CSV table of C-alpha atoms and ligand atoms in Angstrom, one decimal:
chain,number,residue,atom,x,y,z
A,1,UNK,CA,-20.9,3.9,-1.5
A,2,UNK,CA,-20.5,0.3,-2.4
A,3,UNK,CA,-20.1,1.3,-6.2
A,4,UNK,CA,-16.3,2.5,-5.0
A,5,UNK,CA,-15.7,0.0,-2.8
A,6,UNK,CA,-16.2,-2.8,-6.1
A,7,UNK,CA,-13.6,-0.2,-7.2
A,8,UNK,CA,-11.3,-1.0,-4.9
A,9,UNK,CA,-8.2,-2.9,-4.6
A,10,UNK,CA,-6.0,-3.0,-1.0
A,11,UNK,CA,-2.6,-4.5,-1.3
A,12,UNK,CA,-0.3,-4.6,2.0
A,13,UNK,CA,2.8,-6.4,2.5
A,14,UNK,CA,5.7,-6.1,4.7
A,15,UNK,CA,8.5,-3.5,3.9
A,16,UNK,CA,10.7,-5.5,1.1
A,17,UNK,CA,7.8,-7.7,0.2
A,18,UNK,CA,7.6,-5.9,-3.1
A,19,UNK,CA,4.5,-4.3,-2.7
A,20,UNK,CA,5.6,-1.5,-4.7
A,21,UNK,CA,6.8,-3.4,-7.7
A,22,UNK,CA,4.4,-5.5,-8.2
A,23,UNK,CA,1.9,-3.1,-8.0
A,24,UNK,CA,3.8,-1.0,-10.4
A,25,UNK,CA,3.5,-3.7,-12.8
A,26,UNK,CA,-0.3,-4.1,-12.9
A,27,UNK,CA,-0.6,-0.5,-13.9
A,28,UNK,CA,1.8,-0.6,-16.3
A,29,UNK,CA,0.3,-3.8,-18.0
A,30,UNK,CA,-3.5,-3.1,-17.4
A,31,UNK,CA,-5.0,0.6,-17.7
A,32,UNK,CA,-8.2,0.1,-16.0
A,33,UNK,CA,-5.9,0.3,-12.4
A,34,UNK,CA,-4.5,4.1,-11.3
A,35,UNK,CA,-2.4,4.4,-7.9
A,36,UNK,CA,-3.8,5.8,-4.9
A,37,UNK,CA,-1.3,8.3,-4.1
A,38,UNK,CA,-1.1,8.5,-0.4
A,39,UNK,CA,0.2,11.4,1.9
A,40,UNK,CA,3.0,11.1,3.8
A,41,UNK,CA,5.3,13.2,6.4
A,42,UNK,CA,8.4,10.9,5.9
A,43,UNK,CA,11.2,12.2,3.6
A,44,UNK,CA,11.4,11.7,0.0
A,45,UNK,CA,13.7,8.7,-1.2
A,46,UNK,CA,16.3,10.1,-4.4
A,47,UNK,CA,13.9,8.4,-6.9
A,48,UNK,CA,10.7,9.3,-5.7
A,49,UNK,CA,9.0,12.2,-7.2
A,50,UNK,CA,6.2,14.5,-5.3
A,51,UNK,CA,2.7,13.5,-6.4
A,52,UNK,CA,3.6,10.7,-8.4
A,53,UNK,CA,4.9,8.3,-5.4
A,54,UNK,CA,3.5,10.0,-2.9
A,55,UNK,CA,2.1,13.5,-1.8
A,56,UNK,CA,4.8,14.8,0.8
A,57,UNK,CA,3.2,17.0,3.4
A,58,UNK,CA,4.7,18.3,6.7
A,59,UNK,CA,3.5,17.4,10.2
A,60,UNK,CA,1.4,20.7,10.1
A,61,UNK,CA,-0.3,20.3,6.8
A,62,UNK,CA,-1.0,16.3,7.8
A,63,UNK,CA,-2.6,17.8,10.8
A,64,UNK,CA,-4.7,20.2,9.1
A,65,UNK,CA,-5.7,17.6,6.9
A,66,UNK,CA,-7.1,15.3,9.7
A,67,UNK,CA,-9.0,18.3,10.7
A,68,UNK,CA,-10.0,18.8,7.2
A,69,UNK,CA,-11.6,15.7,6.9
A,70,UNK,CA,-9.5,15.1,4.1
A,71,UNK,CA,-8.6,11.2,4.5
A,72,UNK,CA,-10.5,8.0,4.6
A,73,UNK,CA,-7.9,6.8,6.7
A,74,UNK,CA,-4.8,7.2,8.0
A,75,UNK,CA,-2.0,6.4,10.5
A,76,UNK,CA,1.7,6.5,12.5
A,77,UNK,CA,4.0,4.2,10.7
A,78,UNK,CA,7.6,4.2,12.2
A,79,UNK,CA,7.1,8.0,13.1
A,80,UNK,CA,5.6,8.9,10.0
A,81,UNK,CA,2.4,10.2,8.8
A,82,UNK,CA,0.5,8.1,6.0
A,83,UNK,CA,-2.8,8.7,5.1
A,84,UNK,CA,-5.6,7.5,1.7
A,85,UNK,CA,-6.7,11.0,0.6
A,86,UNK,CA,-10.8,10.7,-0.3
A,87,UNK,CA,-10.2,13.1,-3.1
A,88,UNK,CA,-8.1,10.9,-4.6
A,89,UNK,CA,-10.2,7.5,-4.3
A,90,UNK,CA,-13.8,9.7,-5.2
A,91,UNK,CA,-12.0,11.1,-8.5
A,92,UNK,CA,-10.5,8.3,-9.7
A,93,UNK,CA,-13.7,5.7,-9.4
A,94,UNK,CA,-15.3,8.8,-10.9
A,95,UNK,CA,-12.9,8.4,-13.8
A,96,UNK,CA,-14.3,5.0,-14.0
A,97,UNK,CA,-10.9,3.6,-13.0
A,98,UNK,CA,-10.5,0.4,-10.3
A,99,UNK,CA,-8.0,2.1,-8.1
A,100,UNK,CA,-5.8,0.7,-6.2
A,101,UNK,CA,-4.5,1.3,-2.3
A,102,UNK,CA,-0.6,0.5,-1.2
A,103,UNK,CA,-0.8,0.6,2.3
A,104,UNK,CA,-0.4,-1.0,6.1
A,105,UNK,CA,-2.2,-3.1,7.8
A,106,UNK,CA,-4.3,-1.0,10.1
A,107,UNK,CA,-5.1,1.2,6.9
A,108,UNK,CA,-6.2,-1.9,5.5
A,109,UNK,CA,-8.5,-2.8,7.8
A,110,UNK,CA,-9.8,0.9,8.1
A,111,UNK,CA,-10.8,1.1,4.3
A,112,UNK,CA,-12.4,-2.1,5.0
A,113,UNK,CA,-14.6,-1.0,7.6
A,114,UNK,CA,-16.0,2.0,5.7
A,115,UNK,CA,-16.0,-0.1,2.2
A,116,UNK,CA,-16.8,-3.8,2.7
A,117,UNK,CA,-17.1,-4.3,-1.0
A,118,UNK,CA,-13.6,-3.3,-1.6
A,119,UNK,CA,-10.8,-6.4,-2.4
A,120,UNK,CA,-7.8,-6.5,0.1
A,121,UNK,CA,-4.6,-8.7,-1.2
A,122,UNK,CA,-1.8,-9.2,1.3
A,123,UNK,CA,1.6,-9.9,-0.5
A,124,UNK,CA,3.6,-12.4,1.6
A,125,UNK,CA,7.4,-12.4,1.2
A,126,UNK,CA,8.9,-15.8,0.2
A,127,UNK,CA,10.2,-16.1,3.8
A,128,UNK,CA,11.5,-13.3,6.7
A,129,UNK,CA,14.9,-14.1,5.6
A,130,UNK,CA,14.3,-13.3,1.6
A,131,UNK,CA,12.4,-9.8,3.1
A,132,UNK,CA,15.7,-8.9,5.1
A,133,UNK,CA,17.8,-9.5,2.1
A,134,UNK,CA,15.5,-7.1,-0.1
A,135,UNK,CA,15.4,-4.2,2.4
A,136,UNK,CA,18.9,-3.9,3.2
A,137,UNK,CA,19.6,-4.6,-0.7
A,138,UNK,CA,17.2,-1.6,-1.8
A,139,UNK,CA,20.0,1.0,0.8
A,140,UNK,CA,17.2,3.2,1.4
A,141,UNK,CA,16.9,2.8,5.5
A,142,UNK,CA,19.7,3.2,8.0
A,143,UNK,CA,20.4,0.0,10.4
A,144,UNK,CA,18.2,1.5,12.7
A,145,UNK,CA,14.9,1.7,10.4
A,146,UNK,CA,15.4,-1.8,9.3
A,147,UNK,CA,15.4,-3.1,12.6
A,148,UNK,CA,11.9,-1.5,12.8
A,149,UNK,CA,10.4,-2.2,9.9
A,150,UNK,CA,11.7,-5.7,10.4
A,151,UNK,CA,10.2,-5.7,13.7
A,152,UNK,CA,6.8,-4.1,12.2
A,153,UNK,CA,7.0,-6.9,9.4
A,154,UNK,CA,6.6,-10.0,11.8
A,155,UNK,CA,3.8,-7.8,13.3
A,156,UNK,CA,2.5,-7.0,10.0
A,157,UNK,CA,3.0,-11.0,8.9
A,158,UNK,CA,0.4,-11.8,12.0
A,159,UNK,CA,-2.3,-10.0,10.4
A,160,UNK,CA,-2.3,-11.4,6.8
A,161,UNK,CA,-5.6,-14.3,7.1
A,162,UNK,CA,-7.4,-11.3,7.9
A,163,UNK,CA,-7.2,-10.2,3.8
A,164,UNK,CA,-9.5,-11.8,1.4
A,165,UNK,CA,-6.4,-13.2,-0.4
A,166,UNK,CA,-2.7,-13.8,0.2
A,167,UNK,CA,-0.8,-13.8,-2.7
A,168,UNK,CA,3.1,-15.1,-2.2
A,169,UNK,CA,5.2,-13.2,-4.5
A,170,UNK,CA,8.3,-15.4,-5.5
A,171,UNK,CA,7.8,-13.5,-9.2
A,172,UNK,CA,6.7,-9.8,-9.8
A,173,UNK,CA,4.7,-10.4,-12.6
A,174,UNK,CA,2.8,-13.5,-11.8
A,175,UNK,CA,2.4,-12.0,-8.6
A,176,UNK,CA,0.8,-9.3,-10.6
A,177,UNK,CA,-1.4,-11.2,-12.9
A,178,UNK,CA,-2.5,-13.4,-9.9
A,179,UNK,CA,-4.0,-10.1,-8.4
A,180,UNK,CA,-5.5,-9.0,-11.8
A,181,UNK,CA,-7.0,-12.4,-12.0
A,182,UNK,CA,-8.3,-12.4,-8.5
A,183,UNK,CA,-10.1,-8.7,-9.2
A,184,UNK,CA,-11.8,-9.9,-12.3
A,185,UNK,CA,-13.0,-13.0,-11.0
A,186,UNK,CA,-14.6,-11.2,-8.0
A,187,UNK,CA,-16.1,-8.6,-10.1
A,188,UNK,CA,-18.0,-10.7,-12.9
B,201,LIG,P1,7.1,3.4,2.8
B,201,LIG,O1,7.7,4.3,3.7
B,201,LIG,O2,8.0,2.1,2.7
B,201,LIG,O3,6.8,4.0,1.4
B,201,LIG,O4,5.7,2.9,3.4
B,201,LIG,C1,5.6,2.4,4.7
B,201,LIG,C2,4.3,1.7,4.9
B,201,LIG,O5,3.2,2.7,4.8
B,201,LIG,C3,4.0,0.7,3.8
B,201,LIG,O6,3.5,-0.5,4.4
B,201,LIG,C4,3.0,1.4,2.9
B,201,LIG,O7,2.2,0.5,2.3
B,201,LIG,C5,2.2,2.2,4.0
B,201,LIG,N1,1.4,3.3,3.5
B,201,LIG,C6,1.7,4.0,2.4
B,201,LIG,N2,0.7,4.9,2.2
B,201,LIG,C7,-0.2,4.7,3.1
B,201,LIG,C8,-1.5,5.2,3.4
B,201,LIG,O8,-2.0,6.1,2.8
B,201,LIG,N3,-2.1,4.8,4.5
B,201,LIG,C9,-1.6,3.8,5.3
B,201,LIG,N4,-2.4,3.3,6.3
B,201,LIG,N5,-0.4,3.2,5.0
B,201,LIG,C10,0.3,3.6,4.0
């Protein structure tokens, strides 16, 4: 069990932090990192695609999965489902590959609990005001979704000295090669 969690990298950030891109850009510049791709019941943005972004399941089929037994953890994130399936973490580490988790705080702390080995990065926003600017610039939430997931990101903000490292990202790719750096010089 701790042989996946050295396998592991957690990144969370607030909605409009970046997360996504930055992430995106350590596995397009280093092939030993894969994606986690999380289920979710929330609705597919135009430029996501089904399996690649995330696994898009209904209510019913998240449900069943709980029962299942199929995630390592999951949660309610402004109405919606999210969840880490273990299929994907077990068969990627299998693979040999460091893999690496996009998800909330409480997900976070979850994968945590059950891996202690694992590495958990929070990606802090310049400042609340720069975050605001990128999630209404991105046009993908209606007034009333950014008002909670701005709301959730002050939340969120509160819980980031409970990550191993906080990593500021003012730049996408040195925010990326700071995380890179921080994995390899944990895992020596
Ligand atoms: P979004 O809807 O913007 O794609 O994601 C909303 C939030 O859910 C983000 O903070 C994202 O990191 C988080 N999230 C995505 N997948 C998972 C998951 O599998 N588990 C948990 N706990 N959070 C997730």
């Amino acid at each position: 069990m701790s042989d996946i969690g050295k396998s592991l990298i957690v990144v969370s950030g607030p909605s409009g932090c970046g997360k996504d891109t930055v992430v995106k850009h350590i596995l397009e510049t280093d092939d030993r990192f894969v994606l986690s791709v999380s289920a979710t019941t929330r609705a597919k943005r135009p430029y996501e695609k089904d399996g690649v972004d995330y696994i898009f399941l209904t209510k019913q089929q998240f449900i069943d999965g709980i029962s299942n037994g199929d995630f390592l953890e999951h949660t309610l994130y402004c109405d919606n489902y999210y969840g880490t399936l273990k299929k994907q973490i077990e068969d990627k580490v299998a693979d040999g590959k460091i893999v690496v988790l996009v998800i909330e705080v409480e997900g976070a702390r979850n994968v945590k609990k059950v891996y202690p080995d694992s590495l958990t990065v929070f990606i802090a926003p310049p400042s609340l005001e720069e975050l605001e600017r990128r999630l209404r610039s991105r046009n993908t939430e209606d007034e009333t979704t950014i008002k909670q997931r701005l709301f959730k990101a002050n939340e969120e903000l509160g819980f980031k000295s409970s990550y191993d490292y906080i990593v500021e990202n003012n730049y996408v790719e040195q925010c990326a090669q700071s995380i890179i750096r921080i994995y390899d010089s944990n895992n020596k």
